[in-house]
Amino acid sequence: MSKELQFDGYWEGEAIYSCDCCGKKEKFRFECEDDLDYKAMQAKLRKKGWIFTKVNERWKDFCSEKCRNEFIRKNTI
């Protein structure tokens, strides 16, 4: 799974993004429903080199271009 929400209170917890190839994780803390700004989270991840792309008509998240290319080679060729 690429994105997961883990709650530890009423609308409090962490949004966790994981690389679909290597499993590397990035976490974002939220304190209320309004803090769940997925576009802002993805923008921060893009600055760190993360790539969000469709593979076989499904969105996938990758921590690097290397992981994206490896995943595509293993799953489409």
CSV table of C-alpha atoms in Angstrom, one decimal:
chain,number,residue,atom,x,y,z
A,1,MET,CA,0.0,0.0,0.0
A,2,SER,CA,1.3,3.4,-0.9
A,3,LYS,CA,-0.5,5.6,1.5
A,4,GLU,CA,-2.0,4.6,4.9
A,5,LEU,CA,-3.6,6.5,7.8
A,6,GLN,CA,-2.8,5.3,11.3
A,7,PHE,CA,-5.0,6.9,14.0
A,8,ASP,CA,-4.0,7.3,17.6
A,9,GLY,CA,-6.8,9.6,18.7
A,10,TYR,CA,-10.0,11.2,17.3
A,11,TRP,CA,-8.7,12.4,13.9
A,12,GLU,CA,-5.2,12.4,15.1
A,13,GLY,CA,-2.3,10.2,13.9
A,14,GLU,CA,0.0,9.8,10.9
A,15,ALA,CA,-0.3,9.6,7.2
A,16,ILE,CA,2.4,7.1,6.0
A,17,TYR,CA,3.6,7.0,2.5
A,18,SER,CA,5.6,3.9,1.5
A,19,CYS,CA,7.6,3.2,-1.7
A,20,ASP,CA,6.0,0.5,-3.8
A,21,CYS,CA,9.4,-0.9,-4.7
A,22,CYS,CA,11.7,-0.9,-1.6
A,23,GLY,CA,9.2,-0.1,1.2
A,24,LYS,CA,10.9,3.1,2.4
A,25,LYS,CA,8.5,5.1,4.5
A,26,GLU,CA,7.8,8.8,5.1
A,27,LYS,CA,5.4,10.0,7.9
A,28,PHE,CA,3.3,13.1,8.3
A,29,ARG,CA,1.7,13.9,11.6
A,30,PHE,CA,-1.9,15.3,11.6
A,31,GLU,CA,-3.9,16.6,14.5
A,32,CYS,CA,-7.3,17.1,12.9
A,33,GLU,CA,-9.1,16.2,9.6
A,34,ASP,CA,-8.1,19.6,8.1
A,35,ASP,CA,-4.4,18.7,8.4
A,36,LEU,CA,-4.8,15.9,5.9
A,37,ASP,CA,-3.6,18.0,2.9
A,38,TYR,CA,-2.5,15.2,0.5
A,39,LYS,CA,-1.3,17.6,-2.2
A,40,ALA,CA,0.9,19.4,0.3
A,41,MET,CA,2.3,16.1,1.5
A,42,GLN,CA,3.0,14.9,-2.0
A,43,ALA,CA,4.7,18.3,-2.8
A,44,LYS,CA,7.0,17.8,0.2
A,45,LEU,CA,7.8,14.2,-1.0
A,46,ARG,CA,8.5,15.4,-4.5
A,47,LYS,CA,11.1,17.8,-3.1
A,48,LYS,CA,12.8,14.8,-1.6
A,49,GLY,CA,12.8,13.0,-4.9
A,50,TRP,CA,9.7,10.9,-4.7
A,51,ILE,CA,7.8,10.1,-7.9
A,52,PHE,CA,4.1,9.4,-8.3
A,53,THR,CA,3.1,7.6,-11.5
A,54,LYS,CA,0.6,5.2,-13.0
A,55,VAL,CA,1.8,1.7,-13.7
A,56,ASN,CA,-0.7,-0.7,-15.3
A,57,GLU,CA,-3.5,1.9,-14.8
A,58,ARG,CA,-2.8,2.1,-11.0
A,59,TRP,CA,-1.1,4.9,-9.1
A,60,LYS,CA,2.2,3.9,-7.5
A,61,ASP,CA,4.5,5.8,-5.2
A,62,PHE,CA,8.3,5.6,-5.5
A,63,CYS,CA,11.1,7.1,-3.4
A,64,SER,CA,13.4,7.5,-6.4
A,65,GLU,CA,13.7,7.1,-10.1
A,66,LYS,CA,15.8,4.0,-9.5
A,67,CYS,CA,12.9,2.3,-7.6
A,68,ARG,CA,10.3,3.4,-10.2
A,69,ASN,CA,12.4,1.9,-13.0
A,70,GLU,CA,13.1,-1.3,-11.1
A,71,PHE,CA,9.4,-1.7,-10.3
A,72,ILE,CA,8.3,-1.1,-13.9
A,73,ARG,CA,10.9,-3.7,-15.2
A,74,LYS,CA,9.8,-6.3,-12.8
A,75,ASN,CA,6.0,-5.8,-13.2
A,76,THR,CA,5.5,-4.8,-16.9
A,77,ILE,CA,8.2,-6.4,-19.0
